[in-house]
mmCIF file of C-alpha atoms in Angstrom:
data_model
loop_
_atom_site.group_PDB
_atom_site.id
_atom_site.type_symbol
_atom_site.label_atom_id
_atom_site.label_comp_id
_atom_site.label_asym_id
_atom_site.label_seq_id
_atom_site.Cartn_x
_atom_site.Cartn_y
_atom_site.Cartn_z
ATOM 1 C CA UNK A 1 -25.361 61.638 76.847
ATOM 2 C CA UNK A 2 -26.186 58.675 79.250
ATOM 3 C CA UNK A 3 -27.650 59.988 82.751
ATOM 4 C CA UNK A 4 -24.159 59.338 84.240
ATOM 5 C CA UNK A 5 -22.554 61.685 82.095
ATOM 6 C CA UNK A 6 -24.951 64.571 81.828
ATOM 7 C CA UNK A 7 -24.858 67.759 83.270
ATOM 8 C CA UNK A 8 -27.637 69.954 84.790
ATOM 9 C CA UNK A 9 -29.878 71.162 82.188
ATOM 10 C CA UNK A 10 -29.136 74.829 81.267
ATOM 11 C CA UNK A 11 -32.734 76.150 82.205
ATOM 12 C CA UNK A 12 -32.285 74.170 85.774
ATOM 13 C CA UNK A 13 -33.696 75.760 88.559
ATOM 14 C CA UNK A 14 -31.189 75.513 91.427
ATOM 15 C CA UNK A 15 -30.788 76.902 95.034
ATOM 16 C CA UNK A 16 -27.911 76.631 97.500
ATOM 17 C CA UNK A 17 -29.279 77.016 101.086
ATOM 18 C CA UNK A 18 -27.128 77.537 103.930
ATOM 19 C CA UNK A 19 -26.768 79.305 107.330
ATOM 20 C CA UNK A 20 -24.692 81.988 106.005
ATOM 21 C CA UNK A 21 -22.328 82.170 103.432
ATOM 22 C CA UNK A 22 -18.702 83.765 102.882
ATOM 23 C CA UNK A 23 -19.883 87.347 102.185
ATOM 24 C CA UNK A 24 -22.005 87.734 105.337
ATOM 25 C CA UNK A 25 -21.468 90.577 107.647
ATOM 26 C CA UNK A 26 -19.073 89.279 110.703
ATOM 27 C CA UNK A 27 -19.139 89.383 114.226
ATOM 28 C CA UNK A 28 -16.141 89.603 116.819
ATOM 29 C CA UNK A 29 -16.779 86.017 117.370
ATOM 30 C CA UNK A 30 -16.635 85.131 113.667
ATOM 31 C CA UNK A 31 -14.542 87.929 112.145
ATOM 32 C CA UNK A 32 -13.838 85.840 108.998
ATOM 33 C CA UNK A 33 -15.220 82.984 106.725
ATOM 34 C CA UNK A 34 -14.893 79.330 108.351
ATOM 35 C CA UNK A 35 -14.334 76.522 105.912
ATOM 36 C CA UNK A 36 -17.745 75.375 105.197
ATOM 37 C CA UNK A 37 -18.516 78.894 103.809
ATOM 38 C CA UNK A 38 -15.261 79.075 101.854
ATOM 39 C CA UNK A 39 -15.863 75.555 100.787
ATOM 40 C CA UNK A 40 -19.286 76.944 99.742
ATOM 41 C CA UNK A 41 -17.788 79.835 97.637
ATOM 42 C CA UNK A 42 -15.561 77.481 95.567
ATOM 43 C CA UNK A 43 -18.672 75.496 95.114
ATOM 44 C CA UNK A 44 -20.911 78.224 93.593
ATOM 45 C CA UNK A 45 -17.640 80.102 91.832
ATOM 46 C CA UNK A 46 -17.887 76.413 89.805
ATOM 47 C CA UNK A 47 -21.488 76.589 89.221
ATOM 48 C CA UNK A 48 -22.178 75.336 85.579
ATOM 49 C CA UNK A 49 -25.754 76.815 85.612
ATOM 50 C CA UNK A 50 -27.516 79.803 87.567
ATOM 51 C CA UNK A 51 -27.972 79.210 91.190
ATOM 52 C CA UNK A 52 -29.978 81.094 93.728
ATOM 53 C CA UNK A 53 -28.290 81.662 97.049
ATOM 54 C CA UNK A 54 -30.436 81.262 100.131
ATOM 55 C CA UNK A 55 -29.882 81.274 103.921
ATOM 56 C CA UNK A 56 -31.589 79.009 105.978
ATOM 57 C CA UNK A 57 -33.831 81.339 108.289
ATOM 58 C CA UNK A 58 -35.136 83.135 105.458
ATOM 59 C CA UNK A 59 -35.999 80.264 102.795
ATOM 60 C CA UNK A 60 -39.942 80.161 102.458
ATOM 61 C CA UNK A 61 -41.860 76.874 102.605
ATOM 62 C CA UNK A 62 -43.580 77.880 99.605
ATOM 63 C CA UNK A 63 -40.271 78.298 98.005
ATOM 64 C CA UNK A 64 -38.931 74.920 98.198
ATOM 65 C CA UNK A 65 -41.475 73.706 95.078
ATOM 66 C CA UNK A 66 -40.368 76.901 92.636
ATOM 67 C CA UNK A 67 -36.540 74.623 92.782
ATOM 68 C CA UNK A 68 -36.037 71.687 90.562
ATOM 69 C CA UNK A 69 -32.954 71.024 92.828
ATOM 70 C CA UNK A 70 -31.551 72.434 96.359
ATOM 71 C CA UNK A 71 -28.405 72.129 97.845
ATOM 72 C CA UNK A 72 -28.256 71.845 101.563
ATOM 73 C CA UNK A 73 -24.732 73.218 103.283
ATOM 74 C CA UNK A 74 -24.967 73.794 106.826
ATOM 75 C CA UNK A 75 -28.362 74.387 107.807
ATOM 76 C CA UNK A 76 -29.022 74.601 111.521
ATOM 77 C CA UNK A 77 -31.289 77.261 110.995
ATOM 78 C CA UNK A 78 -33.680 74.995 109.407
ATOM 79 C CA UNK A 79 -37.283 75.064 111.243
ATOM 80 C CA UNK A 80 -40.042 72.144 111.091
ATOM 81 C CA UNK A 81 -41.968 73.969 108.120
ATOM 82 C CA UNK A 82 -39.029 74.481 106.181
ATOM 83 C CA UNK A 83 -37.811 70.863 106.441
ATOM 84 C CA UNK A 84 -41.076 69.756 106.105
ATOM 85 C CA UNK A 85 -41.331 71.269 102.780
ATOM 86 C CA UNK A 86 -38.247 70.157 101.827
ATOM 87 C CA UNK A 87 -39.237 66.712 102.827
ATOM 88 C CA UNK A 88 -41.976 66.475 100.601
ATOM 89 C CA UNK A 89 -40.889 68.293 97.698
ATOM 90 C CA UNK A 90 -38.044 65.545 97.483
ATOM 91 C CA UNK A 91 -35.691 67.600 95.462
ATOM 92 C CA UNK A 92 -32.521 68.189 97.717
ATOM 93 C CA UNK A 93 -28.954 67.131 97.771
ATOM 94 C CA UNK A 94 -27.331 67.506 100.936
ATOM 95 C CA UNK A 95 -23.449 68.857 100.953
ATOM 96 C CA UNK A 96 -21.947 67.390 104.420
ATOM 97 C CA UNK A 97 -19.280 69.791 105.970
ATOM 98 C CA UNK A 98 -18.994 68.341 109.426
ATOM 99 C CA UNK A 99 -21.206 65.857 111.317
ATOM 100 C CA UNK A 100 -25.168 66.793 110.768
ATOM 101 C CA UNK A 101 -26.195 64.062 113.080
ATOM 102 C CA UNK A 102 -24.311 65.038 115.874
ATOM 103 C CA UNK A 103 -25.330 67.107 118.986
ATOM 104 C CA UNK A 104 -22.018 68.605 119.258
ATOM 105 C CA UNK A 105 -21.051 68.536 115.608
ATOM 106 C CA UNK A 106 -18.117 66.306 115.930
ATOM 107 C CA UNK A 107 -16.855 68.255 118.696
ATOM 108 C CA UNK A 108 -16.615 65.228 120.227
ATOM 109 C CA UNK A 109 -14.406 66.699 123.619
ATOM 110 C CA UNK A 110 -17.641 68.993 124.449
ATOM 111 C CA UNK A 111 -19.931 65.547 124.894
ATOM 112 C CA UNK A 112 -20.063 63.848 128.365
ATOM 113 C CA UNK A 113 -19.519 60.477 127.480
ATOM 114 C CA UNK A 114 -16.623 58.382 126.528
ATOM 115 C CA UNK A 115 -18.279 56.828 123.397
ATOM 116 C CA UNK A 116 -18.376 60.566 122.065
ATOM 117 C CA UNK A 117 -15.113 61.639 124.068
ATOM 118 C CA UNK A 118 -12.882 58.610 123.780
ATOM 119 C CA UNK A 119 -14.284 56.864 121.286
ATOM 120 C CA UNK A 120 -14.760 59.620 118.549
ATOM 121 C CA UNK A 121 -18.214 58.174 117.979
ATOM 122 C CA UNK A 122 -21.279 59.848 117.413
ATOM 123 C CA UNK A 123 -24.642 57.808 119.055
ATOM 124 C CA UNK A 124 -26.652 61.074 118.671
ATOM 125 C CA UNK A 125 -30.751 60.189 117.342
ATOM 126 C CA UNK A 126 -31.430 63.443 115.140
ATOM 127 C CA UNK A 127 -34.655 62.928 113.633
ATOM 128 C CA UNK A 128 -34.691 66.372 111.711
ATOM 129 C CA UNK A 129 -31.864 65.521 110.215
ATOM 130 C CA UNK A 130 -32.825 61.526 109.148
ATOM 131 C CA UNK A 131 -36.301 63.626 107.847
ATOM 132 C CA UNK A 132 -33.999 65.262 105.117
ATOM 133 C CA UNK A 133 -31.708 61.998 104.742
ATOM 134 C CA UNK A 134 -34.537 59.833 104.336
ATOM 135 C CA UNK A 135 -36.060 62.289 101.416
ATOM 136 C CA UNK A 136 -32.576 62.951 99.948
ATOM 137 C CA UNK A 137 -31.592 62.460 96.226
ATOM 138 C CA UNK A 138 -28.355 62.127 97.690
ATOM 139 C CA UNK A 139 -25.575 63.195 100.009
ATOM 140 C CA UNK A 140 -21.937 64.358 98.752
ATOM 141 C CA UNK A 141 -19.278 64.357 101.713
ATOM 142 C CA UNK A 142 -15.818 65.562 101.698
ATOM 143 C CA UNK A 143 -13.905 62.572 102.479
ATOM 144 C CA UNK A 144 -14.616 58.881 103.406
ATOM 145 C CA UNK A 145 -13.725 59.158 106.713
ATOM 146 C CA UNK A 146 -16.297 61.864 107.091
ATOM 147 C CA UNK A 147 -18.780 59.194 105.774
ATOM 148 C CA UNK A 148 -17.759 56.413 107.818
ATOM 149 C CA UNK A 149 -18.702 58.548 110.957
ATOM 150 C CA UNK A 150 -22.315 58.775 109.335
ATOM 151 C CA UNK A 151 -22.541 55.160 109.097
ATOM 152 C CA UNK A 152 -21.183 54.402 112.402
ATOM 153 C CA UNK A 153 -24.029 56.017 114.176
ATOM 154 C CA UNK A 154 -26.969 53.745 115.420
ATOM 155 C CA UNK A 155 -29.840 55.811 113.725
ATOM 156 C CA UNK A 156 -28.239 56.503 110.159
ATOM 157 C CA UNK A 157 -30.139 54.439 107.295
ATOM 158 C CA UNK A 158 -27.556 55.340 104.481
ATOM 159 C CA UNK A 159 -28.420 57.569 101.793
ATOM 160 C CA UNK A 160 -27.135 57.925 97.927
ATOM 161 C CA UNK A 161 -23.585 58.958 98.375
ATOM 162 C CA UNK A 162 -20.609 60.963 96.551
ATOM 163 C CA UNK A 163 -17.486 61.665 98.009
ATOM 164 C CA UNK A 164 -15.251 64.815 96.552
ATOM 165 C CA UNK A 165 -12.148 63.871 98.749
ATOM 166 C CA UNK A 166 -11.345 67.341 100.209
ATOM 167 C CA UNK A 167 -12.893 70.639 100.941
ATOM 168 C CA UNK A 168 -13.248 72.794 97.675
ATOM 169 C CA UNK A 169 -10.597 75.201 97.230
ATOM 170 C CA UNK A 170 -11.352 78.488 94.806
ATOM 171 C CA UNK A 171 -9.247 79.427 91.905
ATOM 172 C CA UNK A 172 -7.525 82.148 93.314
ATOM 173 C CA UNK A 173 -5.964 79.502 95.398
ATOM 174 C CA UNK A 174 -4.335 77.351 92.528
ATOM 175 C CA UNK A 175 -3.430 80.777 90.507
ATOM 176 C CA UNK A 176 -1.349 81.577 93.935
ATOM 177 C CA UNK A 177 -0.440 77.843 94.030
ATOM 178 C CA UNK A 178 0.637 78.088 90.240
ATOM 179 C CA UNK A 179 2.531 81.177 91.102
ATOM 180 C CA UNK A 180 4.609 79.774 93.708
ATOM 181 C CA UNK A 181 5.427 76.430 91.806
ATOM 182 C CA UNK A 182 6.639 78.825 89.347
ATOM 183 C CA UNK A 183 8.811 80.477 91.506
ATOM 184 C CA UNK A 184 13.139 79.208 92.044
ATOM 185 C CA UNK A 185 12.957 76.385 94.500
ATOM 186 C CA UNK A 186 15.589 78.033 96.761
ATOM 187 C CA UNK A 187 13.216 80.482 98.090
ATOM 188 C CA UNK A 188 11.810 77.771 100.353
ATOM 189 C CA UNK A 189 15.208 78.103 102.101
ATOM 190 C CA UNK A 190 14.365 81.229 103.143
ATOM 191 C CA UNK A 191 10.956 81.147 104.705
ATOM 192 C CA UNK A 192 10.081 83.030 107.356
ATOM 193 C CA UNK A 193 8.415 80.711 109.881
ATOM 194 C CA UNK A 194 10.277 77.347 110.692
ATOM 195 C CA UNK A 195 6.947 75.603 112.127
ATOM 196 C CA UNK A 196 3.496 77.174 112.017
ATOM 197 C CA UNK A 197 0.305 75.701 113.995
ATOM 198 C CA UNK A 198 -3.038 77.332 114.055
ATOM 199 C CA UNK A 199 -4.972 78.256 117.267
ATOM 200 C CA UNK A 200 -8.741 76.938 118.252
ATOM 201 C CA UNK A 201 -10.603 76.939 121.234
ATOM 202 C CA UNK A 202 -12.095 73.814 120.322
ATOM 203 C CA UNK A 203 -10.552 71.405 122.006
ATOM 204 C CA UNK A 204 -11.169 68.564 118.851
ATOM 205 C CA UNK A 205 -9.309 70.942 116.833
ATOM 206 C CA UNK A 206 -5.757 70.122 118.711
ATOM 207 C CA UNK A 207 -4.044 73.561 119.056
ATOM 208 C CA UNK A 208 -2.400 72.154 122.211
ATOM 209 C CA UNK A 209 -0.679 69.055 120.903
ATOM 210 C CA UNK A 210 0.258 70.613 117.825
ATOM 211 C CA UNK A 211 1.972 73.302 119.804
ATOM 212 C CA UNK A 212 3.204 70.773 122.438
ATOM 213 C CA UNK A 213 4.848 68.381 119.350
ATOM 214 C CA UNK A 214 6.845 72.070 118.388
ATOM 215 C CA UNK A 215 8.029 72.514 121.891
ATOM 216 C CA UNK A 216 9.165 68.826 121.523
ATOM 217 C CA UNK A 217 11.418 69.193 118.896
ATOM 218 C CA UNK A 218 12.703 72.575 120.351
ATOM 219 C CA UNK A 219 10.743 75.062 118.288
ATOM 220 C CA UNK A 220 8.208 77.744 119.425
ATOM 221 C CA UNK A 221 5.761 77.699 116.381
ATOM 222 C CA UNK A 222 4.466 80.527 115.179
ATOM 223 C CA UNK A 223 0.574 80.675 115.670
ATOM 224 C CA UNK A 224 -2.353 81.337 113.297
ATOM 225 C CA UNK A 225 -4.768 83.399 114.934
ATOM 226 C CA UNK A 226 -7.578 85.854 113.806
ATOM 227 C CA UNK A 227 -6.162 86.440 110.528
ATOM 228 C CA UNK A 228 -8.061 86.828 107.478
ATOM 229 C CA UNK A 229 -7.878 83.846 104.483
ATOM 230 C CA UNK A 230 -5.605 85.573 102.745
ATOM 231 C CA UNK A 231 -3.461 85.953 105.455
ATOM 232 C CA UNK A 232 -4.089 82.758 106.199
ATOM 233 C CA UNK A 233 -2.138 81.445 103.055
ATOM 234 C CA UNK A 234 0.501 84.351 103.029
ATOM 235 C CA UNK A 235 1.958 82.534 106.447
ATOM 236 C CA UNK A 236 1.226 79.055 105.299
ATOM 237 C CA UNK A 237 3.527 80.192 102.150
ATOM 238 C CA UNK A 238 6.299 81.686 104.251
ATOM 239 C CA UNK A 239 6.409 78.252 106.849
ATOM 240 C CA UNK A 240 8.742 75.385 106.374
ATOM 241 C CA UNK A 241 6.593 73.008 108.658
ATOM 242 C CA UNK A 242 3.101 73.368 109.641
ATOM 243 C CA UNK A 243 1.807 70.669 112.289
ATOM 244 C CA UNK A 244 -2.060 70.078 112.682
ATOM 245 C CA UNK A 245 -3.286 67.254 115.237
ATOM 246 C CA UNK A 246 -6.839 67.196 115.372
ATOM 247 C CA UNK A 247 -7.930 65.050 118.255
ATOM 248 C CA UNK A 248 -11.703 64.001 117.476
ATOM 249 C CA UNK A 249 -13.064 64.763 114.330
ATOM 250 C CA UNK A 250 -12.023 66.805 111.271
ATOM 251 C CA UNK A 251 -14.150 65.975 107.994
ATOM 252 C CA UNK A 252 -11.413 67.059 105.880
ATOM 253 C CA UNK A 253 -8.901 69.613 106.979
ATOM 254 C CA UNK A 254 -8.779 72.414 104.776
ATOM 255 C CA UNK A 255 -5.528 74.004 106.323
ATOM 256 C CA UNK A 256 -3.275 70.736 105.639
ATOM 257 C CA UNK A 257 -4.058 70.820 102.278
ATOM 258 C CA UNK A 258 -3.384 74.762 101.762
ATOM 259 C CA UNK A 259 0.041 74.206 103.757
ATOM 260 C CA UNK A 260 0.721 71.652 101.808
ATOM 261 C CA UNK A 261 0.412 73.021 98.111
ATOM 262 C CA UNK A 262 1.910 76.099 99.302
ATOM 263 C CA UNK A 263 5.234 74.246 99.904
ATOM 264 C CA UNK A 264 5.438 73.316 103.870
ATOM 265 C CA UNK A 265 6.150 69.883 105.230
ATOM 266 C CA UNK A 266 2.437 68.618 106.563
ATOM 267 C CA UNK A 267 2.624 67.099 109.796
ATOM 268 C CA UNK A 268 -0.650 65.743 110.629
ATOM 269 C CA UNK A 269 -2.838 62.580 111.654
ATOM 270 C CA UNK A 270 -5.445 60.253 110.454
ATOM 271 C CA UNK A 271 -8.042 61.937 112.310
ATOM 272 C CA UNK A 272 -7.637 64.575 109.394
ATOM 273 C CA UNK A 273 -9.890 63.401 106.963
ATOM 274 C CA UNK A 274 -7.796 64.058 103.657
ATOM 275 C CA UNK A 275 -4.779 62.509 105.311
ATOM 276 C CA UNK A 276 -6.989 58.904 104.650
ATOM 277 C CA UNK A 277 -7.787 59.823 100.823
ATOM 278 C CA UNK A 278 -5.355 57.728 98.207
ATOM 279 C CA UNK A 279 -4.521 61.327 96.727
ATOM 280 C CA UNK A 280 -3.036 62.227 99.658
ATOM 281 C CA UNK A 281 -0.236 60.000 99.165
ATOM 282 C CA UNK A 282 0.496 60.600 95.751
ATOM 283 C CA UNK A 283 3.252 63.063 94.380
ATOM 284 C CA UNK A 284 2.515 66.993 94.731
ATOM 285 C CA UNK A 285 1.516 67.317 91.209
ATOM 286 C CA UNK A 286 -0.917 64.544 90.751
ATOM 287 C CA UNK A 287 -2.401 65.093 94.081
ATOM 288 C CA UNK A 288 -2.690 68.878 93.381
ATOM 289 C CA UNK A 289 -4.367 67.996 90.035
ATOM 290 C CA UNK A 290 -6.829 65.678 92.000
ATOM 291 C CA UNK A 291 -7.910 68.943 94.151
ATOM 292 C CA UNK A 292 -8.022 70.950 91.353
ATOM 293 C CA UNK A 293 -10.823 68.917 89.688
ATOM 294 C CA UNK A 294 -13.104 68.941 92.951
ATOM 295 C CA UNK A 295 -15.419 71.834 92.185
ATOM 296 C CA UNK A 296 -15.998 70.178 89.004
ATOM 297 C CA UNK A 297 -16.659 66.824 90.575
ATOM 298 C CA UNK A 298 -19.002 68.592 92.826
ATOM 299 C CA UNK A 299 -21.049 69.568 90.159
ATOM 300 C CA UNK A 300 -20.982 66.287 88.513
ATOM 301 C CA UNK A 301 -21.973 64.425 91.359
ATOM 302 C CA UNK A 302 -24.910 67.179 91.793
ATOM 303 C CA UNK A 303 -26.113 66.530 88.113
ATOM 304 C CA UNK A 304 -26.128 62.742 88.700
ATOM 305 C CA UNK A 305 -28.322 63.224 91.777
ATOM 306 C CA UNK A 306 -30.160 65.461 89.742
ATOM 307 C CA UNK A 307 -31.273 62.568 87.239
ATOM 308 C CA UNK A 308 -32.946 60.685 90.214
ATOM 309 C CA UNK A 309 -36.398 60.661 90.907
ATOM 310 C CA UNK A 310 -37.917 62.001 93.910
ATOM 311 C CA UNK A 311 -37.900 59.131 96.576
ATOM 312 C CA UNK A 312 -40.950 57.950 97.244
ATOM 313 C CA UNK A 313 -42.506 55.325 99.570
ATOM 314 C CA UNK A 314 -41.744 57.074 102.963
ATOM 315 C CA UNK A 315 -44.650 58.177 105.246
ATOM 316 C CA UNK A 316 -44.500 62.257 105.472
ATOM 317 C CA UNK A 317 -44.121 63.667 108.733
ATOM 318 C CA UNK A 318 -46.678 65.869 110.138
ATOM 319 C CA UNK A 319 -45.508 69.411 110.944
ATOM 320 C CA UNK A 320 -46.264 68.465 114.518
ATOM 321 C CA UNK A 321 -44.551 65.964 114.720
ATOM 322 C CA UNK A 322 -41.699 67.177 113.199
ATOM 323 C CA UNK A 323 -42.053 70.697 115.584
ATOM 324 C CA UNK A 324 -41.737 68.739 118.458
ATOM 325 C CA UNK A 325 -38.677 66.690 117.119
ATOM 326 C CA UNK A 326 -36.962 70.003 116.019
ATOM 327 C CA UNK A 327 -37.439 71.155 119.728
ATOM 328 C CA UNK A 328 -36.583 67.953 121.630
ATOM 329 C CA UNK A 329 -33.322 66.675 119.408
ATOM 330 C CA UNK A 330 -30.472 68.698 121.597
ATOM 331 C CA UNK A 331 -32.270 68.146 124.930
ATOM 332 C CA UNK A 332 -32.538 64.408 124.143
ATOM 333 C CA UNK A 333 -29.544 63.778 122.696
ATOM 334 C CA UNK A 334 -27.811 65.610 125.652
ATOM 335 C CA UNK A 335 -30.021 63.311 128.017
ATOM 336 C CA UNK A 336 -28.924 60.181 126.504
ATOM 337 C CA UNK A 337 -25.352 61.171 126.264
ATOM 338 C CA UNK A 338 -25.468 62.123 130.155
ATOM 339 C CA UNK A 339 -26.948 58.452 130.540
ATOM 340 C CA UNK A 340 -24.431 56.768 128.744
ATOM 341 C CA UNK A 341 -21.760 58.719 130.417
ATOM 342 C CA UNK A 342 -23.416 57.191 134.058
ATOM 343 C CA UNK A 343 -23.229 53.877 132.627
ATOM 344 C CA UNK A 344 -19.882 54.011 131.559
ATOM 345 C CA UNK A 345 -19.031 55.390 134.606
ATOM 346 C CA UNK A 346 -20.804 52.541 136.527
ATOM 347 C CA UNK A 347 -18.448 49.254 137.959
ATOM 348 C CA UNK A 348 -21.276 47.236 135.943
ATOM 349 C CA UNK A 349 -20.254 48.596 132.540
ATOM 350 C CA UNK A 350 -17.282 46.353 132.035
ATOM 351 C CA UNK A 351 -19.768 43.395 132.169
ATOM 352 C CA UNK A 352 -22.062 44.618 129.889
ATOM 353 C CA UNK A 353 -20.381 42.509 126.827
ATOM 354 C CA UNK A 354 -21.209 43.461 123.371
ATOM 355 C CA UNK A 355 -21.744 47.396 124.652
ATOM 356 C CA UNK A 356 -18.258 47.596 126.782
ATOM 357 C CA UNK A 357 -16.259 45.787 123.829
ATOM 358 C CA UNK A 358 -17.920 48.539 121.394
ATOM 359 C CA UNK A 359 -16.213 51.040 123.348
ATOM 360 C CA UNK A 360 -13.224 49.721 123.998
ATOM 361 C CA UNK A 361 -13.074 49.109 119.915
ATOM 362 C CA UNK A 362 -13.944 52.650 119.232
ATOM 363 C CA UNK A 363 -11.330 53.837 121.964
ATOM 364 C CA UNK A 364 -8.604 51.781 120.588
ATOM 365 C CA UNK A 365 -9.498 52.904 116.770
ATOM 366 C CA UNK A 366 -9.572 56.418 117.882
ATOM 367 C CA UNK A 367 -6.125 55.971 119.651
ATOM 368 C CA UNK A 368 -4.108 54.462 116.420
ATOM 369 C CA UNK A 369 -5.813 57.654 114.694
ATOM 370 C CA UNK A 370 -4.260 60.212 116.779
ATOM 371 C CA UNK A 371 -0.993 59.235 116.195
ATOM 372 C CA UNK A 372 0.962 61.387 113.760
ATOM 373 C CA UNK A 373 1.363 60.343 110.603
ATOM 374 C CA UNK A 374 5.266 59.286 109.032
ATOM 375 C CA UNK A 375 7.537 61.831 108.269
ATOM 376 C CA UNK A 376 7.644 63.461 111.624
ATOM 377 C CA UNK A 377 10.725 65.362 111.621
ATOM 378 C CA UNK A 378 10.645 69.009 110.999
ATOM 379 C CA UNK A 379 12.306 70.023 108.199
#
């Protein structure tokens, strides 16, 4: 086999590192696993080799060298010593769930400046994340839309990458989809909920906009809130329409995918990452097959990156430098965004030429993305 088709060696020592996994003890604020944790679980379910799961906070720097490959999911809890060890080892692949570079993780309405809030463009410096990107074998993005958000960050240098096209779904989801498809189609007529939306306290998720859309069409939607993942799927399977209108950044969009393949008519916009993927335009059978193969594609990409040598030629960061950068990154990003906000509010800003034009273009592009896609009528 060539390196492009070779899988992971059976004896490969692989670790998956994340802040927490789907089986983590829950809290009142986070009673159920999030989309990132469910995607990680689907990846692990499809793993072709044994994988050690390690929480970010528990990863010992001396452990890093014990693995031939480390897959890094959401790892906000990594400290300077861990990052230094990972960068020196150079055998990690980044699995991007949201916007690792951003002080607000892509929740742009929380930022003070218009470039974030209205232009949906991250300009945050993140030296610790860049230390991981600069030393990575590669990065796996959920969608091309998500990757482009990284590329627009002025500090991002790029990295060898792959794009999955969607979140990862587990085998139980596809079994449920297959079961529903096997049932009589007339059951669509008896779906309990005519319209459904999902509650979120985050302005970026567009809950209020989705509910307003339903009410403009004379519907009082059923609101998904505080439900277990399996209960969410049950609601979607009994919904005729699912309305999802995120307002700033949505790396992929797990729920629109679930809703579509569980038989609901989905109304969304181009902010939703999967809505810009070619497979979203395919018929349901072809689209489902594409998504069904996503976990397999994930490991194919991992295997391809595994064959690469560790990236060399970059000076190693000292522990002192990484420690300072780790402590300063949030205050620095906040200060820069506040400074940008003050500049944007200045009467001089329209006269700054390229800077003002860049903001105007970003805002115009995002305004177009907010518009719901075709097929706006509720079924």
